[in-house]
């Protein structure tokens, strides 16, 4: 039966004995690698030197990881990290005993802010184009990367959905549960695939790429609208905020949507060549 619950309890990675290749890390590698090839095709079309992709790759990777980490620390878990500052950028936990944990806490809102800041620096220092030029283009691989990040969350049984109260759903056995939940990570991943395809089509098949800020704005509206509504079927990441009218992810998404509408519909006469 298609509606029967799926039992989900995979390993976190491929154990090589002396080293474990975590599937979540593999998803990030796929995301960044695919993103590089997407931007290569865009730079080729735009006549931009491919050599400048190396700097873009470094800026994007660092901005994503640092921004996502700080976003989690500030928006979701500052109460803990204010007393454990070294653990913000170290993949370990010192209390109650020393433990290698990896970087488990990453927040997409922080990653978004980090990438915007990094693209401003990249535009000024490396490519010498308006920051909205690069933002209109970088959001296409960012959308594709989000697909794989959420698949990684699903593999790790994290950012889980609420119980379905039916036979449909996924039983996350790793969490010690025996009831099905919404596979919210996969819902979100599928939505990001649709967003990627929309942005890709608009860039390659329409003249909207000449309206500075339009594709960037559309990305903000689509991605954070998806995030806003998916949050209704996800368990709150901060238990103490479970009774809020909207959860943390939803409150943080609203300003991005508003900013996106501004960039889409603001009057402009300038064409970027």
C-alpha positions as a printed NumPy array, in Angstrom:
array([[  0.   ,   0.   ,   0.   ],
       [  1.344,   3.413,  -1.002],
       [ -0.073,   5.031,   2.106],
       [  1.561,   2.624,   4.529],
       [  4.163,   4.14 ,   6.83 ],
       [  7.802,   3.756,   5.863],
       [ 10.253,   2.712,   8.572],
       [ 13.367,   4.88 ,   8.335],
       [ 16.573,   4.108,  10.205],
       [ 19.639,   4.473,   7.946],
       [ 23.2  ,   4.869,   9.131],
       [ 24.608,   8.405,   9.178],
       [ 27.339,   7.496,   6.751],
       [ 29.692,   4.982,   5.244],
       [ 31.924,   3.564,   7.983],
       [ 35.449,   3.012,   6.689],
       [ 36.742,   1.88 ,  10.059],
       [ 39.155,   4.733,  10.686],
       [ 36.815,   7.32 ,   9.166],
       [ 33.117,   7.799,   8.475],
       [ 31.87 ,   9.524,   5.335],
       [ 28.668,  11.209,   6.511],
       [ 25.863,  11.281,   3.968],
       [ 24.934,  14.789,   5.111],
       [ 28.422,  15.982,   4.169],
       [ 28.092,  14.21 ,   0.819],
       [ 24.886,  16.172,   0.173],
       [ 26.779,  19.432,   0.741],
       [ 29.548,  18.311,  -1.614],
       [ 26.97 ,  17.494,  -4.298],
       [ 25.253,  20.845,  -3.739],
       [ 28.442,  22.891,  -4.081],
       [ 29.749,  20.866,  -7.031],
       [ 26.489,  21.139,  -8.96 ],
       [ 26.37 ,  24.834,  -8.108],
       [ 29.835,  25.341,  -9.6  ],
       [ 28.765,  23.791, -12.908],
       [ 25.548,  25.813, -13.001],
       [ 27.47 ,  29.051, -12.486],
       [ 30.018,  27.96 , -15.101],
       [ 27.254,  27.74 , -17.689],
       [ 25.958,  31.167, -16.632],
       [ 29.41 ,  32.777, -16.737],
       [ 30.025,  31.27 , -20.168],
       [ 26.783,  32.762, -21.432],
       [ 27.554,  36.157, -19.884],
       [ 31.137,  36.259, -21.155],
       [ 32.609,  36.368, -17.639],
       [ 36.047,  34.837, -17.125],
       [ 35.708,  31.298, -15.772],
       [ 38.737,  31.956, -13.545],
       [ 36.526,  34.136, -11.373],
       [ 34.499,  31.06 , -10.437],
       [ 37.231,  29.927,  -8.061],
       [ 36.779,  33.026,  -5.915],
       [ 32.993,  32.727,  -6.143],
       [ 33.182,  29.127,  -4.94 ],
       [ 35.302,  30.078,  -1.914],
       [ 33.103,  33.057,  -1.025],
       [ 29.94 ,  30.961,  -1.296],
       [ 31.183,  27.966,   0.682],
       [ 32.515,  30.085,   3.542],
       [ 29.445,  32.331,   3.593],
       [ 27.087,  29.346,   3.626],
       [ 28.823,  27.463,   6.43 ],
       [ 29.667,  30.47 ,   8.617],
       [ 26.315,  32.149,   8.061],
       [ 24.348,  28.961,   8.664],
       [ 26.284,  28.209,  11.832],
       [ 25.901,  31.71 ,  13.269],
       [ 22.252,  31.699,  12.256],
       [ 21.618,  28.572,  14.291],
       [ 23.561,  29.903,  17.256],
       [ 21.857,  33.316,  17.302],
       [ 18.323,  32.451,  16.21 ],
       [ 17.834,  29.032,  17.776],
       [ 20.292,  28.188,  20.543],
       [ 21.933,  31.315,  21.969],
       [ 20.919,  30.347,  25.496],
       [ 23.324,  27.409,  25.277],
       [ 26.121,  28.881,  23.158],
       [ 26.492,  32.086,  25.149],
       [ 28.097,  29.899,  27.797],
       [ 29.974,  27.677,  25.31 ],
       [ 31.507,  30.11 ,  22.84 ],
       [ 34.297,  27.771,  21.72 ],
       [ 31.726,  25.239,  20.517],
       [ 30.297,  27.699,  17.98 ],
       [ 33.053,  26.996,  15.464],
       [ 34.502,  23.778,  16.871],
       [ 32.846,  20.442,  15.968],
       [ 32.988,  19.249,  19.577],
       [ 31.047,  19.398,  22.814],
       [ 32.899,  19.913,  26.097],
       [ 30.046,  19.203,  28.522],
       [ 28.993,  16.973,  30.196],
       [ 32.002,  15.21 ,  28.651],
       [ 34.189,  15.798,  25.616],
       [ 32.516,  14.546,  22.443],
       [ 33.128,  14.998,  18.723],
       [ 29.737,  16.032,  17.367],
       [ 30.401,  17.62 ,  13.973],
       [ 28.488,  20.737,  13.039],
       [ 24.919,  19.676,  13.775],
       [ 23.363,  23.146,  13.982],
       [ 22.971,  25.034,  10.694],
       [ 20.199,  27.533,   9.91 ],
       [ 19.137,  28.443,   6.372],
       [ 18.197,  32.011,   7.312],
       [ 21.743,  32.594,   8.534],
       [ 23.12 ,  31.042,   5.343],
       [ 20.974,  33.426,   3.269],
       [ 22.291,  36.468,   5.126],
       [ 25.856,  35.189,   4.854],
       [ 25.571,  34.653,   1.096],
       [ 24.119,  38.131,   0.525],
       [ 27.001,  39.719,   2.435],
       [ 29.549,  37.566,   0.614],
       [ 28.097,  38.426,  -2.797],
       [ 28.366,  42.118,  -1.987],
       [ 32.066,  41.667,  -1.244],
       [ 32.57 ,  39.445,  -4.289],
       [ 30.842,  41.918,  -6.6  ],
       [ 32.976,  44.804,  -5.366],
       [ 36.335,  43.051,  -5.079],
       [ 36.323,  40.423,  -7.818],
       [ 33.772,  40.844, -10.558],
       [ 33.22 ,  44.63 , -10.512],
       [ 29.519,  44.372, -11.279],
       [ 26.435,  45.512,  -9.337],
       [ 25.725,  43.215,  -6.411],
       [ 22.237,  42.486,  -7.772],
       [ 23.832,  41.126, -10.95 ],
       [ 25.514,  38.315,  -9.046],
       [ 22.574,  37.828,  -6.666],
       [ 20.221,  37.334,  -9.636],
       [ 22.43 ,  34.489, -10.788],
       [ 23.769,  32.894,  -7.619],
       [ 20.253,  32.146,  -6.353],
       [ 19.829,  29.572,  -9.126],
       [ 22.522,  27.199,  -7.785],
       [ 21.513,  28.112,  -4.225],
       [ 18.026,  26.78 ,  -4.947],
       [ 19.486,  23.573,  -6.367],
       [ 21.732,  23.186,  -3.334],
       [ 18.794,  23.493,  -0.958],
       [ 17.323,  20.351,  -2.523],
       [ 20.235,  18.241,  -1.316],
       [ 20.54 ,  19.878,   2.1  ],
       [ 16.993,  18.844,   2.957],
       [ 17.661,  15.314,   1.681],
       [ 20.593,  15.268,   4.086],
       [ 18.287,  16.344,   6.905],
       [ 15.969,  13.462,   6.023],
       [ 18.824,  10.959,   6.074],
       [ 19.813,  12.24 ,   9.526],
       [ 16.215,  12.116,  10.821],
       [ 16.358,  15.803,  11.758],
       [ 14.052,  18.789,  11.23 ],
       [ 11.211,  16.312,  11.394],
       [  7.552,  16.789,  10.574],
       [  4.611,  16.511,  12.938],
       [  2.76 ,  13.214,  13.454],
       [  0.307,  12.405,  10.655],
       [ -2.112,  10.628,  13.017],
       [ -2.677,   8.082,  10.268],
       [ -0.953,   5.163,   8.569],
       [  0.717,   7.544,   6.125],
       [  4.156,   8.943,   6.813],
       [  7.657,   8.008,   7.915],
       [  8.548,   6.326,  11.194],
       [ 11.898,   7.732,  12.285],
       [ 13.158,   4.753,  14.237],
       [ 16.4  ,   6.527,  15.063],
       [ 14.358,   8.78 ,  17.345],
       [ 12.945,   5.777,  19.198],
       [  9.469,   6.331,  17.774],
       [  6.866,   3.914,  16.453],
       [  4.407,   6.333,  14.826],
       [  4.542,   8.032,  11.407],
       [  5.409,  11.681,  10.832],
       [  5.217,  13.92 ,   7.8  ],
       [  8.462,  13.678,   5.787],
       [  8.621,  17.484,   5.854],
       [ 12.229,  17.449,   4.685],
       [ 11.201,  15.708,   1.443],
       [  8.225,  18.033,   0.928],
       [ 10.584,  20.971,   1.237],
       [ 13.191,  19.38 ,  -1.024],
       [ 10.568,  18.809,  -3.739],
       [  9.451,  22.438,  -3.492],
       [ 13.037,  23.617,  -3.854],
       [ 13.375,  21.493,  -6.984],
       [ 10.352,  23.307,  -8.423],
       [ 11.843,  26.687,  -7.458],
       [ 15.144,  25.791,  -9.106],
       [ 13.379,  24.832, -12.336],
       [ 11.359,  28.07 , -12.326],
       [ 14.445,  30.234, -11.805],
       [ 16.401,  28.275, -14.399],
       [ 13.616,  28.727, -16.969],
       [ 13.246,  32.462, -16.282],
       [ 16.969,  33.079, -16.586],
       [ 17.48 ,  31.069, -19.789],
       [ 14.153,  31.58 , -21.582],
       [ 12.902,  35.073, -20.681],
       [ 14.113,  38.667, -20.647],
       [ 13.571,  39.001, -16.884],
       [ 17.288,  38.486, -16.308],
       [ 17.774,  42.035, -17.617],
       [ 15.611,  43.503, -14.855],
       [ 18.099,  43.993, -12.069],
       [ 17.008,  42.241,  -8.872],
       [ 13.975,  40.441, -10.336],
       [ 15.259,  36.864, -10.194],
       [ 16.774,  37.476,  -6.764],
       [ 13.462,  38.851,  -5.541],
       [ 11.497,  35.959,  -7.02 ],
       [ 13.834,  33.523,  -5.292],
       [ 13.247,  35.22 ,  -1.93 ],
       [  9.483,  35.184,  -2.373],
       [  9.247,  31.565,  -3.534],
       [ 11.756,  29.968,  -1.177],
       [ 10.693,  31.731,   1.997],
       [  6.99 ,  31.354,   1.219],
       [  7.595,  27.606,   0.941],
       [  9.525,  27.684,   4.187],
       [  6.747,  29.655,   5.905],
       [  4.024,  27.137,   5.05 ],
       [  6.116,  23.987,   5.498],
       [  6.8  ,  25.128,   9.067],
       [  3.145,  24.439,   9.931],
       [  3.777,  20.707,   9.608],
       [  7.243,  20.688,  11.199],
       [  8.063,  20.235,  14.835],
       [  9.343,  23.495,  16.37 ],
       [ 13.122,  23.505,  16.631],
       [ 12.975,  25.425,  19.901],
       [ 10.613,  23.699,  22.314],
       [ 10.085,  26.783,  24.459],
       [  8.624,  28.595,  21.437],
       [  6.108,  25.902,  20.538],
       [  3.195,  28.047,  21.729],
       [  4.166,  31.096,  19.665],
       [  1.604,  32.256,  17.083],
       [  4.308,  31.65 ,  14.455],
       [  7.541,  29.772,  15.03 ],
       [ 11.048,  31.173,  14.671],
       [ 11.482,  30.025,  11.076],
       [  8.231,  31.696,  10.045],
       [  8.999,  35.022,  11.72 ],
       [ 12.427,  35.044,  10.067],
       [ 10.921,  34.221,   6.659],
       [  8.523,  37.164,   6.531],
       [ 11.179,  39.909,   6.053],
       [ 12.766,  37.904,   3.22 ],
       [  9.418,  37.627,   1.407],
       [  8.776,  41.37 ,   1.794],
       [ 12.277,  42.154,   0.51 ],
       [ 11.706,  39.819,  -2.436],
       [  8.49 ,  41.595,  -3.429],
       [ 10.335,  44.897,  -3.311],
       [ 13.093,  43.718,  -5.635],
       [ 10.576,  42.17 ,  -8.047],
       [  8.305,  45.167,  -8.388],
       [ 10.461,  48.207,  -7.708],
       [ 10.575,  50.578, -10.692],
       [ 13.76 ,  50.408, -12.725],
       [ 14.775,  51.536, -16.2  ],
       [ 18.266,  50.143, -16.164],
       [ 19.306,  47.104, -18.14 ],
       [ 22.331,  45.116, -17.075],
       [ 24.413,  43.791, -19.939]])
